Structure formats: C-alpha cells, structure tokens
Tab-separated table of C-alpha atoms and ligand atoms in Angstrom:
chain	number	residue	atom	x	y	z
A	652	UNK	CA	190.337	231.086	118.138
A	653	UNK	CA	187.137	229.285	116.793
A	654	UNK	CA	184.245	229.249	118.477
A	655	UNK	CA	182.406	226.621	119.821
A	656	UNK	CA	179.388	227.138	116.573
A	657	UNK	CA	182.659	226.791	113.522
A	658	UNK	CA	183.531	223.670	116.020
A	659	UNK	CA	180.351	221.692	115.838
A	660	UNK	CA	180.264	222.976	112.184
A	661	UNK	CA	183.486	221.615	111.453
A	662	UNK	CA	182.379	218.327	113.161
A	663	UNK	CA	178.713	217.846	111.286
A	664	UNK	CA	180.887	218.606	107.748
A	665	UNK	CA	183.614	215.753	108.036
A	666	UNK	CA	181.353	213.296	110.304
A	667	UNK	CA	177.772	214.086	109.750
A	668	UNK	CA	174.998	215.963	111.801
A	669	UNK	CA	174.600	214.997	115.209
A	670	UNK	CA	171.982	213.805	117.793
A	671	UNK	CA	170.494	217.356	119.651
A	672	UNK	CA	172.157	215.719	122.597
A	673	UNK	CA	175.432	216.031	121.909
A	674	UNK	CA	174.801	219.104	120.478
A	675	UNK	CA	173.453	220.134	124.099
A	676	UNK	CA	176.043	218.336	125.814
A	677	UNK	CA	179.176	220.600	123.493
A	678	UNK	CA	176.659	223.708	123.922
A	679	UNK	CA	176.612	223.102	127.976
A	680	UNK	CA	179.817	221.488	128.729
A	681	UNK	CA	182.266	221.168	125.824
A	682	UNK	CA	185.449	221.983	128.145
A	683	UNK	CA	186.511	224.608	126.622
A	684	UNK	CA	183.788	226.685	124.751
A	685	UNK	CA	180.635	225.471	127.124
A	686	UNK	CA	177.919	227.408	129.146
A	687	UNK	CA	178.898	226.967	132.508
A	688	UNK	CA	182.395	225.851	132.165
A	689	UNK	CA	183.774	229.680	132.163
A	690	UNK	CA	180.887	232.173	133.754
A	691	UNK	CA	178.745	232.434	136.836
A	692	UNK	CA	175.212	232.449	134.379
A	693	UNK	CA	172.855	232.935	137.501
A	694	UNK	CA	171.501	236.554	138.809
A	695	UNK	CA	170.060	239.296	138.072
A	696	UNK	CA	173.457	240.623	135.950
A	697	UNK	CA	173.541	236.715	134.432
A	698	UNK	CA	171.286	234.628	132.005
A	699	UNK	CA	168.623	233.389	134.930
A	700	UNK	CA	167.461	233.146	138.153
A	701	UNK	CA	167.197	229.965	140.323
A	702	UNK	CA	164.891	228.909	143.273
A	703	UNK	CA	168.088	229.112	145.803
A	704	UNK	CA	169.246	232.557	144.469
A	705	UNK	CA	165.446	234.213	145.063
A	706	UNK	CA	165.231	233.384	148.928
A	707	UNK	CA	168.005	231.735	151.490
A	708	UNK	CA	164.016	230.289	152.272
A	709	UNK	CA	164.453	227.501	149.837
A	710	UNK	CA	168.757	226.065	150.894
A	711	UNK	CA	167.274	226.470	154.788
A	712	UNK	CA	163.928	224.441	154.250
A	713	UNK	CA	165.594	221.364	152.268
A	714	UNK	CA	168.713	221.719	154.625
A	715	UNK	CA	166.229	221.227	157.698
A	716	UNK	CA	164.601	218.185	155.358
A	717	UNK	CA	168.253	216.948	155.073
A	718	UNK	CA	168.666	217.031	158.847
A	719	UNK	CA	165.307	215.105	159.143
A	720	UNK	CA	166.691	212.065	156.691
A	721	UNK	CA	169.428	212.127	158.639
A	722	UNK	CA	167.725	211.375	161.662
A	723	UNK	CA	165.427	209.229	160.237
A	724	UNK	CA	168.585	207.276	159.111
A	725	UNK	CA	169.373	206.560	162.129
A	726	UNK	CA	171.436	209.226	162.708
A	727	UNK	CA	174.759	207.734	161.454
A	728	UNK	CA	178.555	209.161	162.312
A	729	UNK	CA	179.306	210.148	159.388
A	730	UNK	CA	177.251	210.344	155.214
A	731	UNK	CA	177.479	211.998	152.074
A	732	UNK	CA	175.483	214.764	151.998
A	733	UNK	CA	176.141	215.382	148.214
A	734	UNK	CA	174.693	218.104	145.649
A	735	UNK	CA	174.175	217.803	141.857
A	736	UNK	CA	175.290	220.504	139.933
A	737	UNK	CA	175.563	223.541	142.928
A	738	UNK	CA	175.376	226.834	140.963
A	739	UNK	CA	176.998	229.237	143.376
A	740	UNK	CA	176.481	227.024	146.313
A	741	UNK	CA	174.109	228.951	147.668
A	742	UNK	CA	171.745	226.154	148.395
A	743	UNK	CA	174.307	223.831	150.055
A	744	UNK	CA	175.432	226.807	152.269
A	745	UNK	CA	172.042	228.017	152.986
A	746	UNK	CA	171.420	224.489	153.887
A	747	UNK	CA	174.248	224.000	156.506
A	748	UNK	CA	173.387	227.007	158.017
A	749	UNK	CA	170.043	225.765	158.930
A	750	UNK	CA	170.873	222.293	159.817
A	751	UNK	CA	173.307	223.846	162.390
A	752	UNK	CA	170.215	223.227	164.668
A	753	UNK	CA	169.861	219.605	164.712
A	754	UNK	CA	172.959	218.605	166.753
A	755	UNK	CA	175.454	216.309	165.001
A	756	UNK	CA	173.886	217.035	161.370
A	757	UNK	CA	176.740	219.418	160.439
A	758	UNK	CA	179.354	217.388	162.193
A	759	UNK	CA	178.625	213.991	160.325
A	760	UNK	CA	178.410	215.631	156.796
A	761	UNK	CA	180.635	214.747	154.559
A	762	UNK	CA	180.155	217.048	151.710
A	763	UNK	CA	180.043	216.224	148.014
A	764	UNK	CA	179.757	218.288	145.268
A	765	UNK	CA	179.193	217.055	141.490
A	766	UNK	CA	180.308	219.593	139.199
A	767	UNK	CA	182.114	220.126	135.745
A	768	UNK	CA	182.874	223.989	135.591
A	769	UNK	CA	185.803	225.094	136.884
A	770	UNK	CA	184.245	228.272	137.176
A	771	UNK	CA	181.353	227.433	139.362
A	772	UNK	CA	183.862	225.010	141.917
A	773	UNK	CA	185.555	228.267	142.779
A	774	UNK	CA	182.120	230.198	143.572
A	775	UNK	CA	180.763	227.358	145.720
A	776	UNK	CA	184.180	226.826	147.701
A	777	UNK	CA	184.122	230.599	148.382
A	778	UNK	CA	180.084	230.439	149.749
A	779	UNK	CA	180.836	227.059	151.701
A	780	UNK	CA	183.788	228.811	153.619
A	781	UNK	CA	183.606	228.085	157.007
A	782	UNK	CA	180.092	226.222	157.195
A	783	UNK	CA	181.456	222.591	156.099
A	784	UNK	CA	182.920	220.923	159.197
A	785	UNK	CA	184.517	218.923	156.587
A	786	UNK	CA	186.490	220.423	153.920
A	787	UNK	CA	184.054	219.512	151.168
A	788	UNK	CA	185.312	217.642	148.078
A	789	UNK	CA	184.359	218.112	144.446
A	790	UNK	CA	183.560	215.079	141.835
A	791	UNK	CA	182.866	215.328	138.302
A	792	UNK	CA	180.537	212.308	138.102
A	793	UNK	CA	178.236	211.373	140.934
A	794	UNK	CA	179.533	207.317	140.561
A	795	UNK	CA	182.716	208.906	142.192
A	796	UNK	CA	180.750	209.526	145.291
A	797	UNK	CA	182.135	207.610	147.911
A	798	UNK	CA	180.160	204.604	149.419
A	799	UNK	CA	177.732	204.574	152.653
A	800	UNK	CA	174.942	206.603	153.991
A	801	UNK	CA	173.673	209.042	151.386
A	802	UNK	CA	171.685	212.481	151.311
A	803	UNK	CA	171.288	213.897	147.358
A	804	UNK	CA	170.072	216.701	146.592
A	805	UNK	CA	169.755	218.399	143.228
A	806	UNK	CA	167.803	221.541	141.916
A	807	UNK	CA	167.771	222.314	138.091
A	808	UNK	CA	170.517	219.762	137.286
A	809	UNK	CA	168.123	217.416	135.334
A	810	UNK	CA	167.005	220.039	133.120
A	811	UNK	CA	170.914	220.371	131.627
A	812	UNK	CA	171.038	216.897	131.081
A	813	UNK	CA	171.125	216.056	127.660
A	814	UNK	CA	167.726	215.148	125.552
A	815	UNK	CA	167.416	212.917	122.393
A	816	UNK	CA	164.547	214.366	120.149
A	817	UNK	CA	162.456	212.002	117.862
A	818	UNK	CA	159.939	213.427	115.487
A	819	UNK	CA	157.253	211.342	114.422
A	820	UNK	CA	156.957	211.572	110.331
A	821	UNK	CA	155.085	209.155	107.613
A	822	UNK	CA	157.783	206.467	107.906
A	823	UNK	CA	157.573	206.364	111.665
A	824	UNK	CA	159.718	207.593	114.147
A	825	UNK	CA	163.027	209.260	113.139
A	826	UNK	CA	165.371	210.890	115.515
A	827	UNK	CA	165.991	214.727	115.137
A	828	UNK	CA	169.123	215.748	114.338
A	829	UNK	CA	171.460	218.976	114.346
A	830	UNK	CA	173.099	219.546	110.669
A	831	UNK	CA	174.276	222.270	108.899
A	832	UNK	CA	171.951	224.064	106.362
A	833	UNK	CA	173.170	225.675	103.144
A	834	UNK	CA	173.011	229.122	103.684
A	835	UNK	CA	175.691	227.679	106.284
A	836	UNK	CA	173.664	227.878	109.702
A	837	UNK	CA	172.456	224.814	112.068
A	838	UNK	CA	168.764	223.489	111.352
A	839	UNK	CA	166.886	220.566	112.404
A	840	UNK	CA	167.599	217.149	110.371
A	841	UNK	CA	166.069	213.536	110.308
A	842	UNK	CA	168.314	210.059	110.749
A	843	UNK	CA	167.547	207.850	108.020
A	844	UNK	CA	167.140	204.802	109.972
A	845	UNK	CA	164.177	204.530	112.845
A	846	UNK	CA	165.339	204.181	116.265
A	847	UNK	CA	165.614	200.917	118.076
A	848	UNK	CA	163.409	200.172	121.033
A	849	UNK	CA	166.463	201.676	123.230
A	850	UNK	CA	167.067	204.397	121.866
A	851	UNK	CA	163.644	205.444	121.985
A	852	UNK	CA	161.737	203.202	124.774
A	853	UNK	CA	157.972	204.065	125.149
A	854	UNK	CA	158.062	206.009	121.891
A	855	UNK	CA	154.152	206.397	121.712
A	856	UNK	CA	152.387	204.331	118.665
A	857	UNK	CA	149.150	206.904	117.598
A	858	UNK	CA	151.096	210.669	117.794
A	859	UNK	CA	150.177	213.105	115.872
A	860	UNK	CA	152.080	213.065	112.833
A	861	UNK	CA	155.236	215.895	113.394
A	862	UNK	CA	154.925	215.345	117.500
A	863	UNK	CA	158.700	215.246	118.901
A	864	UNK	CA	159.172	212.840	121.511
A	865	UNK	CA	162.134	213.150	124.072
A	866	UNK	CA	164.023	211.045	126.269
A	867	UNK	CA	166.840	212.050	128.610
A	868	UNK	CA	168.979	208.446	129.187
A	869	UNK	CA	172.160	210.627	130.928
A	870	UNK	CA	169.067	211.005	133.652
A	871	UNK	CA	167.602	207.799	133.949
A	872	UNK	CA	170.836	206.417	134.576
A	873	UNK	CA	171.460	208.713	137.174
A	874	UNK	CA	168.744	208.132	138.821
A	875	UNK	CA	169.417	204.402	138.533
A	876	UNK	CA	172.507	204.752	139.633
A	877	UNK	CA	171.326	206.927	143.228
A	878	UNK	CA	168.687	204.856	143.806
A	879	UNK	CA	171.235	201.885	143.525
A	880	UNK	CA	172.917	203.323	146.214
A	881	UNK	CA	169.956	203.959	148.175
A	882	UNK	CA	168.955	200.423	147.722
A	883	UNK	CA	172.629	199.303	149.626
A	884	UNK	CA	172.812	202.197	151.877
A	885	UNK	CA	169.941	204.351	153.877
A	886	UNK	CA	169.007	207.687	152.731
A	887	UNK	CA	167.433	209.790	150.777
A	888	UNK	CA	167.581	211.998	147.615
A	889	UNK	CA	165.410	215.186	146.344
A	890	UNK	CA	165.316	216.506	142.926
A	891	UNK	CA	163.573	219.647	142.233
A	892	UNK	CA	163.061	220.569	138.793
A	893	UNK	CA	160.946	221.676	136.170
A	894	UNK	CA	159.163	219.589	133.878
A	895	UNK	CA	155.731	216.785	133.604
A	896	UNK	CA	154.627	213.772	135.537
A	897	UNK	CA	152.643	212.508	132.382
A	898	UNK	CA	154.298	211.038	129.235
A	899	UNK	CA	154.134	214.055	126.938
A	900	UNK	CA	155.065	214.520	123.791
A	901	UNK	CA	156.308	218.093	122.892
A	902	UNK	CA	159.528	219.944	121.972
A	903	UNK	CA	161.149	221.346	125.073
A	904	UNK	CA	164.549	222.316	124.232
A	905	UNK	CA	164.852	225.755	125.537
A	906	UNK	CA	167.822	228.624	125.301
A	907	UNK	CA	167.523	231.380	127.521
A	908	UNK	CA	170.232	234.616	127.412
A	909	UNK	CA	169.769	237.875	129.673
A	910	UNK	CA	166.220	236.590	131.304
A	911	UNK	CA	164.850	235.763	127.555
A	912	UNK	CA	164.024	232.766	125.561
A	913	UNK	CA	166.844	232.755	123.160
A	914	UNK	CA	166.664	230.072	119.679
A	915	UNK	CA	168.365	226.882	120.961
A	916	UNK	CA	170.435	226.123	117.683
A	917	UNK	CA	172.055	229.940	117.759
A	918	UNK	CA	175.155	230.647	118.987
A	919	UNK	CA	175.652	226.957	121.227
A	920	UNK	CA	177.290	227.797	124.769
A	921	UNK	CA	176.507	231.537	124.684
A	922	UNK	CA	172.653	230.660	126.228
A	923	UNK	CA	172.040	228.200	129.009
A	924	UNK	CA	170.272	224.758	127.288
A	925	UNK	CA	167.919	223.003	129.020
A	926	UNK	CA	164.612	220.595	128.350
A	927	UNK	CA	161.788	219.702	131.084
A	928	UNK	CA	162.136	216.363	133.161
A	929	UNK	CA	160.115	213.741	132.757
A	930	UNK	CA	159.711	212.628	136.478
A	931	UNK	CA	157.494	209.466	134.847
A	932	UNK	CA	160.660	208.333	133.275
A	933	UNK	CA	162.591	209.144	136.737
A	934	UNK	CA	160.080	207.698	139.052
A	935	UNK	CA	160.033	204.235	136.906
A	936	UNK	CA	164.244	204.272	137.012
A	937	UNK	CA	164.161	204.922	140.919
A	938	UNK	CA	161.641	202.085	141.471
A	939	UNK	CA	163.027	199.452	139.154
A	940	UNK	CA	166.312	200.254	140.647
A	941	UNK	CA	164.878	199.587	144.413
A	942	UNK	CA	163.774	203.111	146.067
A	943	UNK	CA	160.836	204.730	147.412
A	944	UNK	CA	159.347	207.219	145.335
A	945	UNK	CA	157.726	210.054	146.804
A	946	UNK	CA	155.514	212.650	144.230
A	947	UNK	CA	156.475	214.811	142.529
A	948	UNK	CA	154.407	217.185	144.270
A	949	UNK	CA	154.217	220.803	143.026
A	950	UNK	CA	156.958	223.446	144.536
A	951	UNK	CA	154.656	225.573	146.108
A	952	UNK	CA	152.535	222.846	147.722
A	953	UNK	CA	155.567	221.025	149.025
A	954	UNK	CA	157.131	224.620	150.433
A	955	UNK	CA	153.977	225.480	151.849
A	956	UNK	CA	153.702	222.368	153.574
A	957	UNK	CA	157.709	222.329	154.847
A	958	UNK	CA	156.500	225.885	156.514
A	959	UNK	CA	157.574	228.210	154.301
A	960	UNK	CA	155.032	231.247	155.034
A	961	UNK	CA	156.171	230.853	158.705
A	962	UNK	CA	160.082	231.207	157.934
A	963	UNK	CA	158.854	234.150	155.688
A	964	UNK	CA	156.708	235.894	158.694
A	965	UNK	CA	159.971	234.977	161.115
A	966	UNK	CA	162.414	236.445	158.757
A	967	UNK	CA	160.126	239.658	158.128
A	968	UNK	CA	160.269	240.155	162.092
A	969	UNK	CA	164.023	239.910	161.899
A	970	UNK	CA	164.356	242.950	159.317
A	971	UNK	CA	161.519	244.994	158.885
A	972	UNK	CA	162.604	246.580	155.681
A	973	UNK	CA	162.769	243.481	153.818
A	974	UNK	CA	159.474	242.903	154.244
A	975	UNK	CA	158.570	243.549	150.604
A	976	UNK	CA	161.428	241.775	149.328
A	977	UNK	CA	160.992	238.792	150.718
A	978	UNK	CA	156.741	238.500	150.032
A	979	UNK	CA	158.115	238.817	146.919
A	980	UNK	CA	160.522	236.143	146.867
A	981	UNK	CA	157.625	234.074	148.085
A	982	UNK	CA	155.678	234.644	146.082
A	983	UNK	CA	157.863	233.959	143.137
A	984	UNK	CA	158.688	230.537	144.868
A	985	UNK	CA	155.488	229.254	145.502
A	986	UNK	CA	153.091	231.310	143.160
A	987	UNK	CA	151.038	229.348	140.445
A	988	UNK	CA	151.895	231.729	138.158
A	989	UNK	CA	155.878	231.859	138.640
A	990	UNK	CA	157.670	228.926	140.135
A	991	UNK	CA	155.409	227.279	141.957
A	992	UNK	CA	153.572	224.987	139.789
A	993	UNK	CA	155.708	224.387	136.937
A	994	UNK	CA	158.777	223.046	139.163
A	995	UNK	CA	158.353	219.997	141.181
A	996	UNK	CA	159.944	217.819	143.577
A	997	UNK	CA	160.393	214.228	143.546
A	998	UNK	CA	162.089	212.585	146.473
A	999	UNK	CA	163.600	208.791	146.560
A	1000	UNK	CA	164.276	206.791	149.880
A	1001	UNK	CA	165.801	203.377	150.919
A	1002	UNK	CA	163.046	200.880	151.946
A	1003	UNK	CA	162.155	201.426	155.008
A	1004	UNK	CA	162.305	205.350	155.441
A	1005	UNK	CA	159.533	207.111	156.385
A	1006	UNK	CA	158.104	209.811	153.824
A	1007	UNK	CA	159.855	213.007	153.609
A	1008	UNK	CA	158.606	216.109	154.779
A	1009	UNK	CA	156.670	218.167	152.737
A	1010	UNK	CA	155.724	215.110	150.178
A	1011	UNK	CA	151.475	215.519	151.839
B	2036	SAH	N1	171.585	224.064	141.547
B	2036	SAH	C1	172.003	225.392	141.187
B	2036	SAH	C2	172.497	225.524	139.750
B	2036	SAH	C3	171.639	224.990	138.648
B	2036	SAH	S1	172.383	225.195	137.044
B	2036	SAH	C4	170.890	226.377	141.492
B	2036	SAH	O1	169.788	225.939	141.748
B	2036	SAH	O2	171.140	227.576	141.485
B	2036	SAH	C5	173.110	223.643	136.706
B	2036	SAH	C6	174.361	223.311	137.463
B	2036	SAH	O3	174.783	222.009	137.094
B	2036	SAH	C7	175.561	224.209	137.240
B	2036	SAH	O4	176.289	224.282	138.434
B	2036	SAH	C8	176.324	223.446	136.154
B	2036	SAH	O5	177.663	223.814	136.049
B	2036	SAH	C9	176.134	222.027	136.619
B	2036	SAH	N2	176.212	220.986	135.601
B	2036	SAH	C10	175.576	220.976	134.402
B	2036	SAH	N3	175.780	219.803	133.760
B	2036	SAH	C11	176.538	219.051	134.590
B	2036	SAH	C12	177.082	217.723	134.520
B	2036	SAH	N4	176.863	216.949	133.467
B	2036	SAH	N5	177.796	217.256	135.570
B	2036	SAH	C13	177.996	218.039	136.667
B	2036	SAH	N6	177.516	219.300	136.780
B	2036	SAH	C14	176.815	219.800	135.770
C-alpha cells in the first residue's frame, strides 16, 4: 500500500504543488494515512508530552474554572461542556473529577467531544468511563455541537490547525507552497500569482525581504464560530496553546517524532505538525464576532493564580513519595523555561460574564 508521502506526490505531479496547509491538513488528518487518525502520539513511549498528561493539576484546575462559568451562568439545568481535540481525555476526566465538588456541575454536563481519530475516540471513552453523568457524545466538527449554554475548552488543538505560509520576495508577497523537487523529494515552492487581501489579510507592507508570514483561517473561523455561540447563548470558552500575542512574522511549522524536532516536509503523518497561534488573530475573531476576550495571559501566571502551588502542596500531603514527581510536574507546567511562558491562555465570554479565574 502507498504511503501517505507517494500520495501527496502523486497529487502535486498530476495537479500541481499545494498550499503547506493542505499539506498539514493530509500530514495530520488524511483519513487514512494521518498523524492521529491511527496512534495514541502522546507520552513518554509516544511523539510528545502535553500539559494534561504531566499533572492531573492542570484537567482539575480548568475543571474547577468550568464549574465557576457554570455558576456564573447562572447555573443552568443542563450545557455543553465540550472539548476540542481531547488527546486521551485525560483533561476532560481530570476535569469531572474535580468539578464533582460544586453540586449540580457534573449532573448538568452534557459532554461534547470534537474529534477526527478514530483512534483517540476509543482512548477518551475508556478514561471518561464512569465520570460523565451523561454518556458523552463525539462530533467531528464543533458546528455539530448542539445549541444552548456552552463551556469550550481546548488545549493544543489550535496548534494542528492548518497554516498558510507567505514568503515575502522582490515581487511582493507569494504564498509558499509544497512541490516536488527533482531529485524526487518535497521542497518549498512559490505561487505565481500574489495573494488577494483574503487570503493573506494583514500581510505586513515593510518585511524583511524572505520573512514568511502565516495565517491559520480553519482557526479564525472557529473561533468565530464559538464566539457566535457565545454571543446567543451564556458561557464561556478557554484555549490554551502555544504561540504570540504580537503580529509576528516567522516560520513556525514544526514536526516533532520521539520528543525531537523532526523536518516538517519528511515523511508527512509519521511526526505530529503543528505551527504557533496567533491569539492577535483569535482575539480580533472573538471580538468582531461578539465575546469577551480575556488575555492571553502566560500558563504559569494564570496556574499560579488558579492555585496551583496549593493543589501541589495538598497532593504532596496525600502521597509522600510523589513528592518529587509532582515539583517536577510543576515545575514543567509553570516554569519560564519549560511550559510556562511559551503556552498561553486566552479565554472568551458572553457579555455580561464576569472575568474568569486566573485571567489577573
Ligand atoms: N488536548 C489534548 C490533545 C492535543 S493533540 C492534550 O492536551 O493532551 C490534538 C488533538 O486534536 C488530538 O486529539 C487530535 O486527534 C485532535 N485533532 C486534530 N485536528 C483535529 C480536527 N481538525 N478536528 C478535530 N480534532 C482534531
């Protein structure tokens, strides 16, 4: 059987090269070949290591600012509580565990998860055994979401959704493009034509000459599209990521295999993909679309202010010979120099709710 690489190959010789985000999007999702859609990636034994897999610290501190929203929301019957792109679930279940003690939280989620790997559904069904009070459902697309009081929350899913690149060269901007080189491997390309003020909106006028310039529309759209909802229905939504509050201009397309930095254009949907968010872009959607926007703040700042240290000193009391384990984890979560600068989050609320915790 081909692989996914004599695919796309197959596809830039009869049709031409392609934009680097549908390259990303085949290399990440293509149904049959893609990243996530046939292995668990996340671990020590897999490709990386995410926020919710260091520390059941981070699922329990945004499931108690999930309980909060709720609250502030007025506490309503029944809402989605709804999660973009779950891993392993270990966030959502982490999170119901702790918002068992705000009476009524657990009982009036309704929970939603947004995911395309088959793979992945099964792991998060298995972890949310027994914690949903409500057998949770699974969507593919967060429009699918049904209607009415909302709770989002989403931790490095913007970072796999697919970038357009644009280089700036001597005839102006030109998007980058994924062809097929002669010695018969994938390289970098230029469209012929410049981009129209769509494609590329904001594209800056004086860049260096060679900057790249990205844009992400599958996540301003998304982002439209929650804070939409959030405009007809109260709640809230959190998005943690990595990436820049300031219009940059840079090349962050990033493959990473086994814990490493891996070269994005070799071997697509055998390394997980991903580019930094640009919360500017994000925050502008949100607000044009009718939410608050809160931050983004920095991880560790935000933790540190949701009480992190004191669920770390309460959970070293609990097992004394974790101790090490989980300073560690904290560290990791909130250091400057590991996850705690770097990622962000960036909350949205329906007019009218008060800021969310942790957003000082
Ligand atoms: N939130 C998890 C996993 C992050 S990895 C954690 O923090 O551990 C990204 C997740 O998003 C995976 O579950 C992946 O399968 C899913 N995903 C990626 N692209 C997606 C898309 N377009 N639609 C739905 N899910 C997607």
């Amino acid at each position: 059987m081909p692989g996914l690489a004599d695919v796309l190959k197959r596809r830039i010789a009869e049709h031409g090269p392609i934009t680097v985000a549908d390259y990303m999007t085949a290399a990440l999702a293509d149904p049959e070949h893609g990243y996530y859609m046939r292995r668990d990636p996340f671990g020590r034994a897999g490709d990386f290591i995410t926020a919710p897999e260091v520390s059941q610290m981070f699922g329990e501190l945004i499931g108690l600012t999930c309980a909060e929203a709720w609250q502030a929301m007025g506490r309503p019957e029944s809402f989605q509580l709804v999660e973009l792109g779950p891993g392993r679930g270990t966030l959502m279940a982490d999170a119901l565990r702790a918002g068992k003690v705000v009476q009524g939280f657990n009982q009036a989620a309704r929970v939603s998860l947004i995911e395309i790997s088959p793979a992945l559904r099964a792991k998060q069904k298995d972890a949310l055994a027994g914690l949903a009070q409500h057998p949770p459902q699974w969507l593919d697309d967060f429009s699918k979401t049904p209607e009415g009081p909302l709770v989002v929350v989403a931790n490095e899913f913007f970072d796999a959704l697919p970038v357009r690149q644009f280089v700036n060269t001597r005839d102006g901007w030109r998007e980058r493009l994924v062809t097929v080189g002669k010695t018969g491997e994938f390289g970098f390309g230029l469209s012929a034509r410049p981009p129209t003020r769509d494609e590329a909106p904001r594209a800056p006028i004086n860049a260096p000459l060679g900057s790249v310039f990205e844009v992400c529309p599958a996540a301003v759209a998304l982002v439209a599209a929650i804070a939409g909802r959030l405009s007809r229905h109260s709640g809230q939504a959190l998005i943690v990521d990595y990436g820049h509050d300031a219009t940059a201009l840079g090349d962050t397309l990033q493959a990473v295999k086994n814990h490493r930095y891996a070269k994005p254009l070799e071997g697509p949907g055998e390394a997980d993909l991903t580019a930094h968010v640009d919360f500017q872009a994000l925050k502008r959607a949100a607000g044009a679309a009718g939410a608050q926007v809160f931050g983004p703040i920095d991880q560790g700042r935000w933790l540190t202010a949701l009480g992190i240290r004191v669920r770390a000193d309460s959970l070293k009391k609990a097992s004394l010979g974790r101790a090490r384990e989980i300073d560690a984890a904290l560290k990791r979560l909130i250091g400057g120099d590991a996850m705690g600068r770097l990622f962000k989050a960036l909350a949205l609320a329906s007019p009218g709710m008060p800021k969310p915790p942790g957003f000082v």
